[in-house]
Coordinates of C-alpha atoms in Angstrom, one line a residue:
Chain A
X645 CA -23.8 -10.0 -62.6
X646 CA -25.5 -7.9 -59.8
X647 CA -28.4 -10.4 -59.4
X648 CA -25.9 -13.2 -59.2
X649 CA -24.0 -11.5 -56.4
X650 CA -27.2 -10.9 -54.6
X651 CA -28.1 -14.6 -55.0
X652 CA -24.7 -15.6 -53.6
X653 CA -25.1 -13.2 -50.7
X654 CA -28.5 -14.8 -49.9
X655 CA -27.0 -18.3 -50.0
X656 CA -24.2 -17.4 -47.6
X657 CA -26.7 -15.6 -45.3
X658 CA -29.0 -18.7 -45.4
X659 CA -26.1 -21.0 -44.6
X660 CA -25.2 -18.8 -41.6
X661 CA -28.8 -18.8 -40.4
X662 CA -29.0 -22.6 -40.6
X663 CA -25.6 -23.0 -38.9
X664 CA -26.8 -20.5 -36.1
X665 CA -30.0 -22.5 -35.6
X666 CA -28.0 -25.7 -35.3
X667 CA -25.4 -24.2 -32.9
X668 CA -27.5 -22.0 -30.6
X669 CA -24.7 -21.8 -28.1
X670 CA -23.1 -18.8 -29.8
X671 CA -26.3 -16.7 -29.6
X672 CA -27.0 -17.9 -26.0
X673 CA -23.5 -17.1 -24.9
X674 CA -23.6 -13.5 -26.2
X675 CA -27.0 -12.9 -24.7
X676 CA -26.1 -14.3 -21.3
X677 CA -22.8 -12.4 -21.3
X678 CA -24.8 -9.2 -21.9
X679 CA -27.5 -9.9 -19.4
X680 CA -25.0 -11.0 -16.7
X681 CA -22.9 -7.9 -17.2
X682 CA -26.0 -5.7 -17.0
X683 CA -27.2 -7.5 -13.9
X684 CA -23.8 -7.0 -12.2
X685 CA -23.8 -3.3 -13.1
X686 CA -27.4 -2.8 -12.0
X687 CA -26.8 -4.6 -8.7
X688 CA -23.6 -2.6 -8.0
X689 CA -25.4 0.7 -8.5
X690 CA -28.6 -0.6 -6.9
X691 CA -30.8 0.1 -9.9
X692 CA -30.6 3.8 -10.5
X693 CA -29.3 7.3 -9.8
X694 CA -26.9 7.5 -12.7
X695 CA -26.6 10.4 -15.1
X696 CA -27.9 9.9 -18.7
X697 CA -24.3 10.2 -20.0
X698 CA -23.1 7.4 -17.7
X699 CA -26.2 5.2 -18.6
X700 CA -25.5 5.7 -22.3
X701 CA -21.8 4.7 -21.8
X702 CA -22.9 1.6 -19.8
X703 CA -25.4 0.6 -22.5
X704 CA -22.9 0.7 -25.4
X705 CA -20.1 -0.8 -23.3
X706 CA -22.3 -3.8 -22.5
X707 CA -23.5 -4.2 -26.1
X708 CA -20.0 -3.9 -27.5
X709 CA -18.4 -6.4 -25.1
X710 CA -21.3 -8.9 -25.6
X711 CA -20.6 -8.7 -29.3
X712 CA -16.9 -9.3 -28.6
X713 CA -17.9 -12.5 -26.8
X714 CA -19.1 -13.9 -30.1
X715 CA -17.2 -12.1 -32.9
X716 CA -14.5 -14.8 -33.3
X717 CA -17.3 -17.3 -34.2
X718 CA -18.0 -15.5 -37.5
X719 CA -15.6 -17.9 -39.4
X720 CA -15.3 -20.5 -36.7
X721 CA -17.9 -22.9 -38.1
X722 CA -16.0 -23.3 -41.4
X723 CA -12.6 -23.2 -39.8
X724 CA -13.3 -26.0 -37.3
X725 CA -15.2 -28.1 -39.8
X726 CA -12.3 -27.6 -42.3
X727 CA -14.7 -26.2 -45.0
X728 CA -13.0 -22.8 -45.4
X729 CA -11.4 -23.9 -48.6
X730 CA -14.7 -25.0 -50.1
X731 CA -16.3 -21.7 -49.3
X732 CA -13.3 -19.9 -50.9
X733 CA -13.7 -22.0 -54.0
X734 CA -17.5 -21.8 -54.4
X735 CA -18.4 -18.3 -53.1
X736 CA -17.0 -15.0 -54.3
X737 CA -15.3 -12.9 -51.6
X738 CA -18.0 -10.1 -51.7
X739 CA -20.8 -12.7 -51.2
X740 CA -19.0 -14.2 -48.2
X741 CA -18.4 -10.7 -46.7
X742 CA -21.9 -9.4 -47.2
X743 CA -23.6 -12.6 -46.3
X744 CA -21.7 -12.9 -43.1
X745 CA -22.1 -9.1 -42.4
X746 CA -25.9 -9.2 -42.8
X747 CA -26.0 -12.3 -40.5
X748 CA -23.8 -10.6 -37.9
X749 CA -26.0 -7.4 -38.1
X750 CA -29.1 -9.4 -37.6
X751 CA -27.5 -11.3 -34.7
X752 CA -26.6 -8.0 -33.1
X753 CA -30.0 -6.5 -33.5
X754 CA -31.6 -9.6 -32.0
X755 CA -29.2 -9.3 -29.1
X756 CA -29.9 -5.6 -28.8
X757 CA -33.7 -6.1 -28.3
X758 CA -33.7 -8.0 -25.0
X759 CA -30.6 -6.2 -23.8
X760 CA -32.3 -2.8 -24.3
X761 CA -35.5 -3.9 -22.6
X762 CA -33.6 -5.3 -19.7
X763 CA -31.4 -2.2 -19.5
X764 CA -34.4 0.2 -19.4
X765 CA -36.1 -2.0 -16.8
X766 CA -33.1 -2.6 -14.5
X767 CA -31.5 0.8 -14.7
X768 CA -34.9 2.7 -14.5
X769 CA -34.3 4.6 -17.7
X770 CA -36.9 6.6 -19.6
X771 CA -36.3 7.0 -23.3
X772 CA -37.3 10.5 -24.4
X773 CA -36.7 9.9 -28.1
X774 CA -37.3 6.2 -29.0
X775 CA -36.9 6.8 -32.7
X776 CA -33.4 8.2 -32.2
X777 CA -32.4 5.3 -30.0
X778 CA -33.8 2.9 -32.7
X779 CA -31.7 4.6 -35.4
X780 CA -28.7 4.6 -33.2
X781 CA -28.9 0.9 -32.5
X782 CA -29.4 0.2 -36.3
X783 CA -26.3 2.3 -37.2
X784 CA -24.2 1.2 -34.3
X785 CA -24.8 -2.5 -34.9
X786 CA -24.1 -2.1 -38.6
X787 CA -20.7 -0.5 -37.9
X788 CA -19.9 -3.2 -35.4
X789 CA -20.9 -5.9 -37.9
X790 CA -19.0 -4.4 -40.8
X791 CA -15.7 -4.0 -38.9
X792 CA -16.3 -7.2 -36.9
X793 CA -16.6 -9.4 -40.0
X794 CA -13.3 -8.1 -41.4
X795 CA -11.6 -8.4 -38.1
X796 CA -12.9 -12.0 -37.7
X797 CA -11.3 -12.8 -41.1
X798 CA -8.0 -11.1 -39.9
X799 CA -7.9 -13.5 -37.0
X800 CA -8.0 -16.6 -39.2
X801 CA -4.8 -18.5 -38.6
X802 CA -3.9 -16.5 -35.5
X803 CA -2.5 -18.2 -32.4
X804 CA -4.6 -16.1 -29.9
X805 CA -7.8 -15.6 -31.8
X806 CA -10.2 -15.1 -28.9
X807 CA -8.5 -12.2 -27.3
X808 CA -7.3 -10.7 -30.6
X809 CA -10.7 -9.5 -31.8
X810 CA -11.4 -6.9 -29.1
X811 CA -7.8 -5.5 -29.4
X812 CA -8.2 -5.1 -33.2
X813 CA -11.8 -3.9 -33.1
X814 CA -11.7 -1.3 -30.3
X815 CA -9.8 1.5 -32.1
X816 CA -12.0 1.0 -35.2
X817 CA -15.2 1.2 -33.1
X818 CA -14.4 4.4 -31.3
X819 CA -15.8 6.5 -34.2
X820 CA -19.1 4.6 -33.7
X821 CA -18.9 4.3 -30.0
X822 CA -18.3 7.9 -29.0
X823 CA -21.0 9.6 -31.1
X824 CA -23.4 6.8 -30.1
X825 CA -22.9 7.5 -26.4
X826 CA -23.2 11.2 -27.0
X827 CA -26.5 10.9 -28.8
X828 CA -27.9 8.1 -26.6
X829 CA -27.4 10.3 -23.5
X830 CA -29.8 12.8 -25.3
X831 CA -32.3 10.0 -25.9
X832 CA -32.0 9.1 -22.2
X833 CA -33.0 12.6 -21.1
X834 CA -29.8 14.7 -21.2
X835 CA -29.5 17.8 -23.4
X836 CA -30.4 16.6 -26.9
X837 CA -27.3 16.2 -29.0
X838 CA -27.2 17.3 -32.6
X839 CA -28.6 14.7 -35.0
X840 CA -25.8 15.4 -37.4
X841 CA -23.9 12.9 -35.3
X842 CA -26.3 10.2 -36.6
X843 CA -25.4 11.3 -40.1
X844 CA -21.7 11.1 -39.2
X845 CA -22.2 7.6 -37.8
X846 CA -24.0 6.6 -41.0
X847 CA -21.2 8.0 -43.1
X848 CA -18.6 6.2 -41.1
X849 CA -20.6 2.9 -41.4
X850 CA -20.6 3.4 -45.2
X851 CA -16.8 4.0 -45.2
X852 CA -16.3 0.9 -43.1
X853 CA -18.5 -1.2 -45.4
X854 CA -16.8 0.1 -48.6
X855 CA -13.3 -0.4 -46.9
X856 CA -14.2 -3.9 -45.8
X857 CA -15.5 -4.8 -49.3
X858 CA -12.3 -3.5 -50.9
X859 CA -9.9 -5.2 -48.5
X860 CA -11.7 -8.5 -47.8
X861 CA -10.7 -10.1 -51.1
X862 CA -7.0 -9.6 -50.2
X863 CA -7.6 -11.7 -47.1
X864 CA -9.9 -14.2 -48.6
X865 CA -7.7 -15.3 -51.5
X866 CA -4.3 -16.6 -50.6
X867 CA -1.2 -15.6 -52.7
Chain B
X751 CA 31.2 8.8 -46.6
X752 CA 28.0 7.0 -47.5
X753 CA 24.5 8.7 -47.6
X754 CA 23.4 7.3 -44.3
X755 CA 26.5 8.6 -42.5
X756 CA 26.0 12.1 -44.1
X757 CA 22.3 12.0 -42.9
X758 CA 23.5 10.9 -39.4
X759 CA 26.0 13.8 -39.1
X760 CA 23.4 16.4 -40.4
X761 CA 20.9 15.0 -38.0
X762 CA 23.3 15.3 -35.0
X763 CA 24.1 19.0 -36.0
X764 CA 20.4 19.8 -36.5
X765 CA 19.4 18.2 -33.2
X766 CA 22.1 20.2 -31.4
X767 CA 20.9 23.4 -33.1
X768 CA 17.3 22.8 -32.1
X769 CA 18.2 22.1 -28.5
X770 CA 20.2 25.3 -28.4
X771 CA 17.3 27.2 -29.9
X772 CA 14.8 25.7 -27.5
X773 CA 16.9 26.5 -24.4
X774 CA 18.5 29.8 -25.3
X775 CA 16.5 31.5 -28.1
X776 CA 12.8 30.7 -27.6
X777 CA 11.0 33.3 -25.3
X778 CA 8.4 32.2 -22.7
X779 CA 4.9 31.8 -24.2
X780 CA 1.9 33.7 -22.9
X781 CA 0.1 31.6 -20.3
X782 CA 2.6 28.7 -20.7
X783 CA 5.8 30.3 -19.5
X784 CA 8.9 28.1 -20.2
X785 CA 6.7 25.0 -20.2
X786 CA 6.4 25.8 -23.9
X787 CA 9.8 24.1 -24.3
X788 CA 8.1 20.7 -24.0
X789 CA 6.1 21.5 -27.1
X790 CA 9.3 21.5 -29.3
X791 CA 9.7 17.9 -28.3
X792 CA 6.1 16.9 -28.1
X793 CA 4.8 18.3 -31.5
X794 CA 7.5 16.6 -33.6
X795 CA 6.9 13.3 -31.8
X796 CA 3.2 13.5 -32.4
X797 CA 3.8 14.5 -36.1
X798 CA 6.1 11.6 -36.7
X799 CA 3.8 9.1 -35.0
X800 CA 1.0 10.2 -37.5
X801 CA 3.5 10.2 -40.4
X802 CA 4.7 6.7 -39.5
X803 CA 1.0 5.5 -39.4
X804 CA 0.3 7.0 -42.8
X805 CA 3.5 5.4 -44.3
X806 CA 2.8 2.1 -42.7
X807 CA -0.6 2.1 -44.4
X808 CA 0.9 3.3 -47.6
X809 CA 3.5 0.5 -47.6
X810 CA 0.7 -2.0 -46.7
X811 CA -1.1 -0.9 -49.8
X812 CA 2.0 -1.3 -51.9
X813 CA 2.4 -4.8 -50.5
X814 CA -1.1 -5.8 -51.4
X815 CA -0.6 -4.5 -54.9
X816 CA 2.8 -6.1 -55.5
X817 CA 3.1 -8.9 -52.9
X818 CA 6.7 -7.8 -52.5
X819 CA 7.8 -8.6 -48.9
X820 CA 10.1 -5.6 -48.9
X821 CA 7.0 -3.4 -48.5
X822 CA 5.7 -5.5 -45.6
X823 CA 9.1 -5.1 -43.8
X824 CA 8.9 -1.3 -44.4
X825 CA 5.3 -1.2 -43.2
X826 CA 6.1 -3.2 -40.0
X827 CA 9.2 -1.2 -39.3
X828 CA 7.3 2.1 -39.7
X829 CA 4.7 0.8 -37.2
X830 CA 7.3 -0.2 -34.7
X831 CA 8.9 3.2 -34.9
X832 CA 5.5 4.8 -34.8
X833 CA 4.7 3.0 -31.6
X834 CA 7.9 4.4 -30.0
X835 CA 7.1 7.9 -31.2
X836 CA 3.5 7.8 -30.1
X837 CA 4.6 6.6 -26.6
X838 CA 7.0 9.6 -26.4
X839 CA 4.3 12.0 -27.7
X840 CA 1.8 10.6 -25.1
X841 CA 4.3 10.8 -22.2
X842 CA 5.5 14.4 -23.1
X843 CA 1.9 15.5 -23.7
X844 CA 0.8 14.1 -20.3
X845 CA 3.7 15.9 -18.6
X846 CA 2.7 19.2 -20.4
X847 CA -0.9 18.6 -19.4
X848 CA 0.0 18.1 -15.7
X849 CA 2.1 21.3 -15.7
X850 CA -0.4 23.5 -17.4
X851 CA -3.9 22.0 -16.6
X852 CA -3.1 20.2 -13.4
X853 CA -3.9 16.6 -14.5
X854 CA -1.9 14.1 -16.5
X855 CA -4.9 12.9 -18.5
X856 CA -8.4 14.3 -19.1
X857 CA -9.5 12.8 -22.4
X858 CA -9.0 16.0 -24.3
X859 CA -9.9 15.4 -28.0
X860 CA -6.2 15.4 -28.9
X861 CA -5.3 13.1 -26.1
X862 CA -8.0 10.8 -27.3
X863 CA -6.7 11.0 -30.9
X864 CA -3.2 10.1 -29.7
X865 CA -4.6 7.3 -27.5
X866 CA -6.5 5.8 -30.5
X867 CA -3.3 5.9 -32.5
X868 CA -1.5 4.1 -29.6
X869 CA -4.2 1.4 -29.6
X870 CA -4.0 1.0 -33.4
X871 CA -0.2 0.6 -33.3
X872 CA -0.6 -1.9 -30.3
X873 CA -3.3 -3.8 -32.2
X874 CA -1.2 -3.9 -35.4
X875 CA 1.9 -5.3 -33.7
X876 CA -0.2 -7.8 -31.7
X877 CA -1.7 -9.0 -34.9
X878 CA 1.7 -9.5 -36.4
X879 CA 2.9 -11.4 -33.3
X880 CA -0.2 -13.6 -33.4
X881 CA 0.3 -14.7 -37.1
X882 CA 3.1 -17.2 -37.7
X883 CA 3.1 -17.6 -41.5
X884 CA 5.0 -14.7 -43.2
X885 CA 2.7 -14.2 -46.2
X886 CA -0.5 -14.5 -44.2
X887 CA 1.0 -12.1 -41.6
X888 CA 2.0 -9.6 -44.3
X889 CA -1.5 -9.7 -45.9
X890 CA -3.5 -9.4 -42.7
X891 CA -1.3 -6.6 -41.3
X892 CA -1.5 -4.6 -44.5
X893 CA -5.3 -5.0 -44.5
X894 CA -5.5 -3.9 -40.8
X895 CA -3.1 -0.9 -41.4
X896 CA -5.3 0.3 -44.2
X897 CA -8.6 -0.4 -42.5
X898 CA -7.6 1.3 -39.3
X899 CA -6.6 4.4 -41.4
X900 CA -10.3 4.9 -42.0
X901 CA -10.6 6.3 -38.5
X902 CA -8.4 9.3 -39.4
X903 CA -11.1 11.6 -40.8
X904 CA -13.2 11.0 -37.6
X905 CA -10.3 11.7 -35.3
X906 CA -9.5 14.9 -37.2
X907 CA -12.9 16.3 -38.0
X908 CA -15.6 14.8 -35.8
X909 CA -13.9 14.1 -32.4
X910 CA -13.0 17.8 -31.7
X911 CA -16.7 18.7 -32.2
X912 CA -17.7 16.2 -29.5
X913 CA -15.6 17.4 -26.6
X914 CA -14.3 20.7 -25.3
X915 CA -10.6 21.1 -25.7
X916 CA -8.1 22.8 -23.4
X917 CA -5.3 22.0 -25.9
X918 CA -3.4 25.1 -27.2
X919 CA -4.5 26.3 -30.7
X920 CA -2.7 24.7 -33.7
X921 CA 0.1 26.6 -35.3
X922 CA -2.3 27.9 -37.9
X923 CA -5.3 29.2 -36.1
X924 CA -9.0 29.3 -37.1
X925 CA -8.7 32.5 -39.1
X926 CA -5.9 31.0 -41.2
X927 CA -3.1 33.2 -39.8
X928 CA 0.0 32.1 -37.8
X929 CA -0.2 33.5 -34.3
X930 CA 3.4 32.7 -33.1
X931 CA 6.6 34.5 -32.3
X932 CA 9.0 34.3 -35.3
X933 CA 11.9 32.6 -33.4
X934 CA 9.4 30.2 -31.9
X935 CA 8.0 29.3 -35.3
X936 CA 11.4 28.8 -36.9
X937 CA 12.5 26.6 -33.9
X938 CA 9.3 24.6 -34.3
X939 CA 9.8 24.1 -38.0
X940 CA 13.4 23.0 -37.4
X941 CA 12.3 20.6 -34.7
X942 CA 9.7 19.1 -37.0
X943 CA 12.3 18.7 -39.7
X944 CA 14.6 17.1 -37.1
X945 CA 11.9 14.6 -36.0
X946 CA 11.1 13.7 -39.6
X947 CA 14.8 13.2 -40.4
X948 CA 15.2 11.0 -37.3
X949 CA 12.4 8.8 -38.5
X950 CA 14.0 8.6 -42.0
X951 CA 17.3 7.8 -40.4
X952 CA 15.9 5.0 -38.2
X953 CA 13.8 3.6 -41.2
X954 CA 17.0 3.4 -43.3
X955 CA 18.9 1.8 -40.5
X956 CA 16.6 -1.1 -40.0
X957 CA 16.0 -2.5 -43.4
X958 CA 19.0 -4.8 -43.5
X959 CA 18.5 -6.0 -39.9
X960 CA 14.8 -6.8 -40.7
X961 CA 15.8 -9.0 -43.6
X962 CA 18.3 -10.9 -41.5
X963 CA 15.8 -11.3 -38.7
X964 CA 13.2 -12.6 -41.2
X965 CA 15.6 -15.0 -42.8
X966 CA 16.7 -16.5 -39.4
X967 CA 13.1 -17.0 -38.3

């Protein structure tokens, strides 16, 4: 049973990857949104002079809103093609959730690499503890992907889907967002924050993942 | 006299008693003077807004288990009332903050908590407004109510460790004892009971109206 679920997850993930390679506009839009926002901020502050705390807040804000620019696309391919019912019939809810979650996580990580490099370059930031920043990005992106996948499913059938996702996601993301900013400011040279916050983020990510897997079948299967 | 009318009369008497106690019985608090009176309004509002959130999630869970639309109506009504109570708690807290700390808002951990609650209520009701089909709306909003409830442990246990707080100590302090004048404590307990009964009264009053509204939609 477990290997079958794993197989189904892999199939959904592969479908998402193929779809993403076919419609590259979603990736490009998220990346360009992030880079444009970052360029605007860098231009406004003329490149530097900000405190590590403010830099950390800017970094996560840009990453979060870039993600928001693409989150409603998680189920859009099936919704616009009219294949949602086929996916409902052929794939178990857990496979759909985790296949899409893994894809969204990968998408966010791919987005985070150029964004982080551009951020460090344009804002003249030195990373004191690169490993901590790496772990933060992994955990932060997982939290956003877990909550984002469920929220994207919530928006199916909504009349105002595009603007709904950030409204639904923001309160759920604060427990990831605030410790991430706190620890990132340490990685950017402020007084180092306790690494127990990383553990807390990991724990919250796990809670979000379990919560999403328990609740998603209720959304996926109609009455 | 039916049960609702008895509750209404009892609520009116209790509210009057609490108001009398707040204005004529409670002594000025150390460091807060008579501004402490706001707390007897603010704390029950904050308590009821959390209670309404908890019950909205609870009724959401009941809906998902039974698919009985009655639970969806209760969940939605609790969230609507919760939004009103959280707005009142935020406004009274901001006034208290201005009078005692000199600023309406400074992102104190408890202000952040109440703000997150405000965002969740707003998001929940926006989601309901955006979904037209009743069953889909009930399912999605129950899921969101339960999913957003996962933030509670963070707001209660982690957030206060992240930021310094100017907020007065809770009723039961860190050593586990109650550090409050007896008349003040009794008045606070009465105001909490009053707020909870007000919520129960408003919940009971809306069920029939919600059914008629849903049927006419």
